Structure formats: structure tokens, C-alpha cells
Amino acid sequence: MKIKRTLEMKEGIYHNCSPRHYHSSHMSTAVNDAGVEYRVPSKSMLSSFAEDPAKWLTNPPFKKSSAMTEGSLLDDMLLTPADLHKNFLVKPEDAPRRPTPQQIKAEKKSETALKSITFWNNFDKKAEGREVISAQQMINAKLGVKNLQNHPICSEMIKQSHNQTVVIAKYRGHLVKGMFDLFPQDGSDFDDSIIDLKRTSAFAPQSFRAIIRNFKYHWQAALYRWLVMQATGQDRKIWRFMLSDSETPFNCGVLRMHEDDIARGHREVFAALDRYIDCVEKQEFPSPYDLSSGEELVLKSFSDAFND
């Protein structure tokens, strides 16, 4: 596939993209050859779908946690700094309290209430389409970025990579997408790999090992490696995490995923992808309790589940 310049919902590889555009409604759906509209699968979408297809289909819009917001803040500050102030707004430390409904409705408003109402009306207009963060969150992100840029390995990875690369490929007649934080340039010291930036409190290697499984990052590694193969013909076997500690002193480091975990991720993520496409084609999204053919579901023991 040729490298594309403008991101669109077509097969290809697109460098230096805006996460806002990637997550927009324009990039969320497509139509298959049978004329059926479907949500374009990604790793995050598939992991949500796989737990409970019926619930996934009817769930309310996704809400970001504070940790996710801080992760996006770090991504923007390091990888797409031009978008930082389009996506985030710092709440002033000396901001007045929000006015109560009673203060807003009152016929005679105090001077304090009027100042508060005016401030928050103006602030909320500025905040439209942006995430509101604290001054401390901004400071912490800057410290995290500084440490990444000063780290001997992380800094080289950043310099030798494309930022926020989107790859779109077809599987069983359906588009599949992924956004890569850092896509090392051909001929660079890291062109055998894909690099994913993660901000985490589970910074120690053994702690992060559990995070990989819990958040299905092995699915992400396997799916992204497949996407790269479809788009470029390259087999980028190595998956590297660039970790940024979310807690002081905001250290950073590089961690490589084990090949066995990526192989397991490939089996699991493509089982989920096949199941998703089957659901789209049949237009049936069952509850996990509908899959046992009337038989009683039995949970695995804790020890089996732990080793699974």
C-alpha cells in the first residue's frame, strides 16, 4: 500500500495523524460488500465487544477516566504538540466555585454570584470540545515528557519514528484499523519493531506484566503487527512499550513483550474479530449467556483462570 497524506476510511498507512480525527464519527463506520453498515473494529473496540456483544451494542457512549485523560495529555504533549491546546484546557487554580442552581435562578444576584456565573459561562464556552485538566496535571505531564526526551533510548525512539500512524486493512471484506503511537522509520535502529507509549502507575516490569493481560495489550501487539504486514509487507516482530510512570518522579523505560504473549494475542484477537464479523453478517449480537446452547455455564476455578 502507498503512504497516504490525508486520513480517510480506506486501506492504507497514514503518518502524523490527529487522534481526534481518528476517533471521529467519520472514521468509526464503514459499509461492507453486502451493504451493511458496521463499526470499524480496532483493538479497543474488539476487547469491549468480546466480553458481551449484546451489552457492547447497546452501551452508552464511552467515558474516559482521569487516568485515560492524563494518558491522552502525555500523548498530545509528546507526539502531537500542535493539538495540545485544541484538546485540553487548564482550569485556573483561582477559579471561583461554580454557582448553584439557586444562585443562577435568583432574581437578585449577589456580586459574588454574578462574578461566578460570568466566569463559568466564559470558561465553559472555551472548554467546548476540550478536556478540562488541572494545573498539576499539566505540570506532571511536562515532567513525564521531559524525562522521555532526556532518556538515552526513549529519546532516540522518538527521533527515529513517525508519530501517530494509522493503518487500515481489510479482513474478510471488513476494514480494520489501528493507531500506532510511534512507528519507527525504515532504516532506523528500531525498524524491526512497533513502539507503544503507555502512561501507567504499574511501572515496575512485573506489575506491568499483569496490566498487559488485563487490558489485552497482547491483542494490540498481534493486531498491529498484522496490520503492518498488510500495509507494508514488513514483519515487525518486536513490540516495545515506552513506559512513563504516572507517579513521581515520573521515570520512564522500555519494556519488550514476550513473543509467546503476542502469539497468544494473535489467536485471541482474531477469534474475537471473526466472531464480530459473524455477528455483523448475521445481525445478531448475543449475550454471553446465549452461547451455551441451553447448557449451564460453569466458571473455571481461580487457579485455572489465573494460569489461563
Tab-separated table of C-alpha atoms in Angstrom:
chain	number	residue	atom	x	y	z
A	1	MET	CA	0.000	0.000	0.000
A	2	LYS	CA	1.109	3.560	-0.623
A	3	ILE	CA	1.568	6.040	2.183
A	4	LYS	CA	-1.394	8.414	2.258
A	5	ARG	CA	-1.317	12.056	3.316
A	6	THR	CA	-4.932	12.672	4.303
A	7	LEU	CA	-6.580	10.230	6.695
A	8	GLU	CA	-9.665	8.582	5.210
A	9	MET	CA	-11.552	5.346	5.797
A	10	LYS	CA	-9.682	3.424	3.118
A	11	GLU	CA	-6.947	0.816	3.195
A	12	GLY	CA	-3.548	2.421	3.629
A	13	ILE	CA	-0.936	3.749	6.015
A	14	TYR	CA	-1.137	7.353	7.209
A	15	HIS	CA	1.596	9.069	9.243
A	16	ASN	CA	1.314	12.002	11.686
A	17	CYS	CA	-2.446	11.823	12.175
A	18	SER	CA	-4.675	13.583	14.670
A	19	PRO	CA	-6.142	11.275	17.341
A	20	ARG	CA	-9.236	13.474	17.309
A	21	HIS	CA	-9.754	12.720	13.608
A	22	TYR	CA	-9.010	9.029	14.110
A	23	HIS	CA	-11.683	8.750	16.823
A	24	SER	CA	-14.242	10.880	14.959
A	25	SER	CA	-17.538	9.544	13.633
A	26	HIS	CA	-16.120	9.908	10.096
A	27	MET	CA	-13.561	7.224	10.955
A	28	SER	CA	-15.864	4.983	13.002
A	29	THR	CA	-18.114	3.239	10.486
A	30	ALA	CA	-17.972	1.676	7.029
A	31	VAL	CA	-20.203	-0.376	4.736
A	32	ASN	CA	-19.350	-3.943	3.730
A	33	ASP	CA	-19.905	-5.550	0.333
A	34	ALA	CA	-23.407	-6.644	1.385
A	35	GLY	CA	-24.343	-3.013	2.054
A	36	VAL	CA	-24.377	-3.439	5.831
A	37	GLU	CA	-23.008	-0.582	7.913
A	38	TYR	CA	-20.698	-1.662	10.726
A	39	ARG	CA	-18.388	-0.131	13.286
A	40	VAL	CA	-14.820	-0.481	12.070
A	41	PRO	CA	-13.071	-2.803	14.536
A	42	SER	CA	-9.973	-1.799	16.450
A	43	LYS	CA	-8.256	-3.459	19.400
A	44	SER	CA	-10.129	-1.382	21.990
A	45	MET	CA	-13.456	-1.999	20.261
A	46	LEU	CA	-12.863	-5.749	19.987
A	47	SER	CA	-11.866	-6.108	23.636
A	48	SER	CA	-15.122	-4.417	24.661
A	49	PHE	CA	-17.180	-6.432	22.167
A	50	ALA	CA	-15.689	-9.786	23.165
A	51	GLU	CA	-16.852	-9.539	26.786
A	52	ASP	CA	-20.527	-9.180	25.898
A	53	PRO	CA	-21.637	-8.429	22.299
A	54	ALA	CA	-25.193	-7.501	23.341
A	55	LYS	CA	-24.020	-5.075	26.002
A	56	TRP	CA	-21.372	-3.603	23.679
A	57	LEU	CA	-24.028	-2.890	21.046
A	58	THR	CA	-26.337	-1.046	23.441
A	59	ASN	CA	-23.834	0.556	25.822
A	60	PRO	CA	-23.886	4.345	26.312
A	61	PRO	CA	-21.066	6.451	24.824
A	62	PHE	CA	-17.600	5.703	26.169
A	63	LYS	CA	-16.472	7.857	29.098
A	64	LYS	CA	-12.802	8.498	29.769
A	65	SER	CA	-11.357	8.055	33.233
A	66	SER	CA	-8.955	10.542	34.787
A	67	ALA	CA	-6.058	8.149	34.077
A	68	MET	CA	-7.077	7.950	30.398
A	69	THR	CA	-7.257	11.729	30.178
A	70	GLU	CA	-3.740	12.028	31.621
A	71	GLY	CA	-2.518	9.395	29.155
A	72	SER	CA	-4.006	11.355	26.248
A	73	LEU	CA	-2.429	14.528	27.637
A	74	LEU	CA	1.021	12.913	27.629
A	75	ASP	CA	0.448	11.591	24.089
A	76	ASP	CA	-0.559	15.017	22.793
A	77	MET	CA	2.275	16.832	24.525
A	78	LEU	CA	4.918	14.422	23.216
A	79	LEU	CA	3.560	13.253	19.858
A	80	THR	CA	1.142	15.921	18.557
A	81	PRO	CA	2.010	19.128	20.456
A	82	ALA	CA	0.197	21.286	17.882
A	83	ASP	CA	-3.071	19.684	19.035
A	84	LEU	CA	-2.463	20.158	22.756
A	85	HIS	CA	-4.431	23.369	23.242
A	86	LYS	CA	-7.154	22.221	20.850
A	87	ASN	CA	-7.825	19.206	23.058
A	88	PHE	CA	-7.110	20.412	26.607
A	89	LEU	CA	-7.909	23.436	28.747
A	90	VAL	CA	-6.341	24.109	32.125
A	91	LYS	CA	-8.734	25.129	34.867
A	92	PRO	CA	-7.268	28.143	36.722
A	93	GLU	CA	-6.266	27.384	40.308
A	94	ASP	CA	-8.028	30.540	41.497
A	95	ALA	CA	-11.290	29.747	39.665
A	96	PRO	CA	-14.374	30.594	41.766
A	97	ARG	CA	-16.792	27.922	42.841
A	98	ARG	CA	-19.440	27.071	40.310
A	99	PRO	CA	-22.700	28.884	41.033
A	100	THR	CA	-25.509	26.785	42.449
A	101	PRO	CA	-28.808	26.401	40.532
A	102	GLN	CA	-30.407	28.644	43.176
A	103	GLN	CA	-27.827	31.404	42.572
A	104	ILE	CA	-28.363	31.208	38.808
A	105	LYS	CA	-32.172	31.413	39.138
A	106	ALA	CA	-32.204	34.133	41.779
A	107	GLU	CA	-33.792	37.424	40.656
A	108	LYS	CA	-31.376	39.438	42.766
A	109	LYS	CA	-27.872	38.057	42.472
A	110	SER	CA	-25.001	38.963	44.757
A	111	GLU	CA	-21.827	40.420	43.308
A	112	THR	CA	-20.014	37.149	44.113
A	113	ALA	CA	-22.655	35.100	42.315
A	114	LEU	CA	-22.554	37.382	39.261
A	115	LYS	CA	-18.769	37.059	39.031
A	116	SER	CA	-19.008	33.282	39.373
A	117	ILE	CA	-21.738	32.996	36.727
A	118	THR	CA	-19.828	35.191	34.281
A	119	PHE	CA	-16.561	33.297	34.823
A	120	TRP	CA	-18.076	29.863	34.313
A	121	ASN	CA	-20.159	30.882	31.302
A	122	ASN	CA	-16.985	32.095	29.596
A	123	PHE	CA	-14.921	29.126	30.732
A	124	ASP	CA	-17.483	26.561	29.568
A	125	LYS	CA	-17.583	28.159	26.118
A	126	LYS	CA	-13.792	27.872	25.876
A	127	ALA	CA	-13.965	24.258	27.095
A	128	GLU	CA	-16.373	23.065	24.391
A	129	GLY	CA	-14.781	20.108	22.626
A	130	ARG	CA	-11.847	20.058	25.037
A	131	GLU	CA	-10.956	18.136	28.167
A	132	VAL	CA	-10.547	20.215	31.311
A	133	ILE	CA	-7.448	19.450	33.345
A	134	SER	CA	-5.812	20.866	36.459
A	135	ALA	CA	-2.598	22.872	36.525
A	136	GLN	CA	-0.960	19.995	38.403
A	137	GLN	CA	-1.904	17.518	35.687
A	138	MET	CA	-0.232	19.779	33.133
A	139	ILE	CA	2.901	20.042	35.298
A	140	ASN	CA	3.063	16.267	35.748
A	141	ALA	CA	2.723	15.677	32.002
A	142	LYS	CA	5.529	18.139	31.285
A	143	LEU	CA	7.795	16.320	33.734
A	144	GLY	CA	6.928	12.995	32.089
A	145	VAL	CA	7.721	14.378	28.621
A	146	LYS	CA	10.981	15.904	29.828
A	147	ASN	CA	12.136	12.563	31.217
A	148	LEU	CA	11.196	10.756	27.998
A	149	GLN	CA	13.075	13.275	25.874
A	150	ASN	CA	16.159	13.012	28.113
A	151	HIS	CA	16.198	9.207	28.282
A	152	PRO	CA	19.018	7.768	26.107
A	153	ILE	CA	16.848	5.099	24.452
A	154	CYS	CA	13.390	6.707	24.538
A	155	SER	CA	14.706	9.924	23.026
A	156	GLU	CA	16.191	8.036	20.064
A	157	MET	CA	12.992	6.084	19.549
A	158	ILE	CA	11.066	9.353	19.383
A	159	LYS	CA	13.541	10.955	16.962
A	160	GLN	CA	13.591	7.940	14.640
A	161	SER	CA	9.821	7.348	14.446
A	162	HIS	CA	6.712	8.632	12.734
A	163	ASN	CA	4.144	9.819	15.268
A	164	GLN	CA	0.510	8.686	15.448
A	165	THR	CA	0.470	6.437	12.390
A	166	VAL	CA	-2.881	4.978	11.331
A	167	VAL	CA	-3.032	1.712	9.405
A	168	ILE	CA	-6.240	0.393	7.815
A	169	ALA	CA	-6.509	-3.040	6.205
A	170	LYS	CA	-9.236	-5.463	5.137
A	171	TYR	CA	-10.128	-8.776	6.749
A	172	ARG	CA	-12.978	-10.924	5.428
A	173	GLY	CA	-14.272	-7.948	3.476
A	174	HIS	CA	-14.326	-5.621	6.517
A	175	LEU	CA	-11.957	-2.766	7.309
A	176	VAL	CA	-9.851	-2.989	10.472
A	177	LYS	CA	-7.948	-0.045	11.932
A	178	GLY	CA	-5.252	0.830	14.445
A	179	MET	CA	-3.356	3.929	15.573
A	180	PHE	CA	0.337	3.470	16.376
A	181	ASP	CA	1.932	5.927	18.805
A	182	LEU	CA	5.426	5.503	17.359
A	183	PHE	CA	6.123	3.820	14.024
A	184	PRO	CA	9.928	3.581	13.573
A	185	GLN	CA	11.093	4.790	10.200
A	186	ASP	CA	12.521	2.317	7.686
A	187	GLY	CA	16.286	2.107	8.118
A	188	SER	CA	16.169	3.338	11.712
A	189	ASP	CA	17.677	1.500	14.679
A	190	PHE	CA	14.186	0.284	15.611
A	191	ASP	CA	12.637	-0.629	12.250
A	192	ASP	CA	12.147	-4.214	13.412
A	193	SER	CA	9.559	-3.066	15.928
A	194	ILE	CA	6.395	-1.198	16.830
A	195	ILE	CA	6.509	1.120	19.845
A	196	ASP	CA	3.572	1.910	22.107
A	197	LEU	CA	3.620	4.722	24.669
A	198	LYS	CA	1.899	3.878	27.944
A	199	ARG	CA	1.469	6.094	30.983
A	200	THR	CA	0.989	3.815	33.970
A	201	SER	CA	1.216	3.548	37.739
A	202	ALA	CA	2.192	-0.136	37.281
A	203	PHE	CA	5.640	0.952	36.159
A	204	ALA	CA	7.689	-1.969	37.546
A	205	PRO	CA	8.113	-4.780	34.964
A	206	GLN	CA	6.308	-7.453	36.998
A	207	SER	CA	3.448	-5.075	37.777
A	208	PHE	CA	3.063	-4.109	34.135
A	209	ARG	CA	3.007	-7.769	33.117
A	210	ALA	CA	-0.418	-8.072	34.764
A	211	ILE	CA	-1.575	-4.887	33.030
A	212	ILE	CA	-0.744	-6.393	29.632
A	213	ARG	CA	-3.165	-9.249	30.208
A	214	ASN	CA	-5.869	-7.207	31.964
A	215	PHE	CA	-6.033	-4.596	29.205
A	216	LYS	CA	-5.349	-7.071	26.394
A	217	TYR	CA	-2.243	-5.284	25.165
A	218	HIS	CA	-1.136	-8.631	23.685
A	219	TRP	CA	-4.178	-8.310	21.390
A	220	GLN	CA	-2.978	-4.873	20.379
A	221	ALA	CA	0.529	-6.126	19.579
A	222	ALA	CA	-0.774	-9.001	17.464
A	223	LEU	CA	-3.365	-6.954	15.586
A	224	TYR	CA	-0.963	-4.097	14.868
A	225	ARG	CA	1.726	-6.463	13.649
A	226	TRP	CA	-0.823	-7.973	11.237
A	227	LEU	CA	-1.893	-4.501	10.084
A	228	VAL	CA	1.720	-3.569	9.309
A	229	MET	CA	2.191	-6.773	7.326
A	230	GLN	CA	-0.918	-5.994	5.267
A	231	ALA	CA	0.103	-2.389	4.684
A	232	THR	CA	3.841	-2.733	4.057
A	233	GLY	CA	4.742	-6.403	3.763
A	234	GLN	CA	7.060	-5.948	6.749
A	235	ASP	CA	7.059	-8.439	9.614
A	236	ARG	CA	7.826	-6.216	12.580
A	237	LYS	CA	8.216	-8.971	15.151
A	238	ILE	CA	9.196	-6.876	18.162
A	239	TRP	CA	6.687	-4.976	20.303
A	240	ARG	CA	8.200	-2.403	22.629
A	241	PHE	CA	6.436	-0.447	25.326
A	242	MET	CA	7.756	3.004	26.114
A	243	LEU	CA	6.568	3.343	29.705
A	244	SER	CA	6.077	6.623	31.544
A	245	ASP	CA	5.403	6.361	35.276
A	246	SER	CA	2.290	8.302	36.258
A	247	GLU	CA	3.685	8.840	39.761
A	248	THR	CA	6.613	10.903	40.962
A	249	PRO	CA	9.435	11.060	39.924
A	250	PHE	CA	7.799	10.218	36.541
A	251	ASN	CA	10.566	7.880	35.399
A	252	CYS	CA	10.470	6.142	32.031
A	253	GLY	CA	11.822	2.994	30.455
A	254	VAL	CA	11.455	0.458	27.648
A	255	LEU	CA	9.911	-2.988	28.005
A	256	ARG	CA	9.662	-5.669	25.314
A	257	MET	CA	6.674	-8.027	25.093
A	258	HIS	CA	7.393	-11.744	25.021
A	259	GLU	CA	6.794	-13.439	21.662
A	260	ASP	CA	4.630	-16.129	23.304
A	261	ASP	CA	2.246	-13.433	24.525
A	262	ILE	CA	1.998	-11.916	21.043
A	263	ALA	CA	1.273	-15.363	19.580
A	264	ARG	CA	-1.469	-15.867	22.149
A	265	GLY	CA	-2.779	-12.389	21.395
A	266	HIS	CA	-2.992	-13.293	17.694
A	267	ARG	CA	-5.175	-16.317	18.417
A	268	GLU	CA	-7.430	-14.403	20.781
A	269	VAL	CA	-7.849	-11.171	18.836
A	270	PHE	CA	-8.603	-12.931	15.545
A	271	ALA	CA	-11.104	-15.199	17.299
A	272	ALA	CA	-12.809	-12.013	18.515
A	273	LEU	CA	-12.556	-10.424	15.053
A	274	ASP	CA	-14.071	-13.480	13.364
A	275	ARG	CA	-16.860	-13.523	15.907
A	276	TYR	CA	-17.519	-9.817	15.374
A	277	ILE	CA	-17.765	-10.198	11.600
A	278	ASP	CA	-20.082	-13.188	12.049
A	279	CYS	CA	-22.314	-11.013	14.247
A	280	VAL	CA	-22.297	-8.204	11.674
A	281	GLU	CA	-23.177	-10.562	8.820
A	282	LYS	CA	-25.976	-12.245	10.785
A	283	GLN	CA	-27.005	-9.005	12.520
A	284	GLU	CA	-27.121	-10.916	15.782
A	285	PHE	CA	-25.212	-9.761	18.873
A	286	PRO	CA	-25.850	-12.316	21.628
A	287	SER	CA	-25.334	-12.141	25.367
A	288	PRO	CA	-22.546	-14.422	26.646
A	289	TYR	CA	-25.302	-16.442	28.317
A	290	ASP	CA	-26.825	-17.174	24.888
A	291	LEU	CA	-23.736	-19.054	23.713
A	292	SER	CA	-24.059	-22.220	25.788
A	293	SER	CA	-26.881	-23.845	23.799
A	294	GLY	CA	-29.029	-24.043	26.883
A	295	GLU	CA	-26.327	-25.637	28.995
A	296	GLU	CA	-25.409	-24.208	32.363
A	297	LEU	CA	-22.253	-22.099	32.319
A	298	VAL	CA	-19.568	-23.182	34.778
A	299	LEU	CA	-16.764	-20.834	35.748
A	300	LYS	CA	-13.189	-22.048	35.797
A	301	SER	CA	-11.519	-22.386	39.163
A	302	PHE	CA	-9.479	-19.430	40.370
A	303	SER	CA	-6.237	-21.343	39.808
A	304	ASP	CA	-7.190	-22.326	36.249
A	305	ALA	CA	-8.299	-18.787	35.439
A	306	PHE	CA	-5.032	-17.412	36.850
A	307	ASN	CA	-2.960	-19.730	34.658
A	308	ASP	CA	-5.135	-19.295	31.574
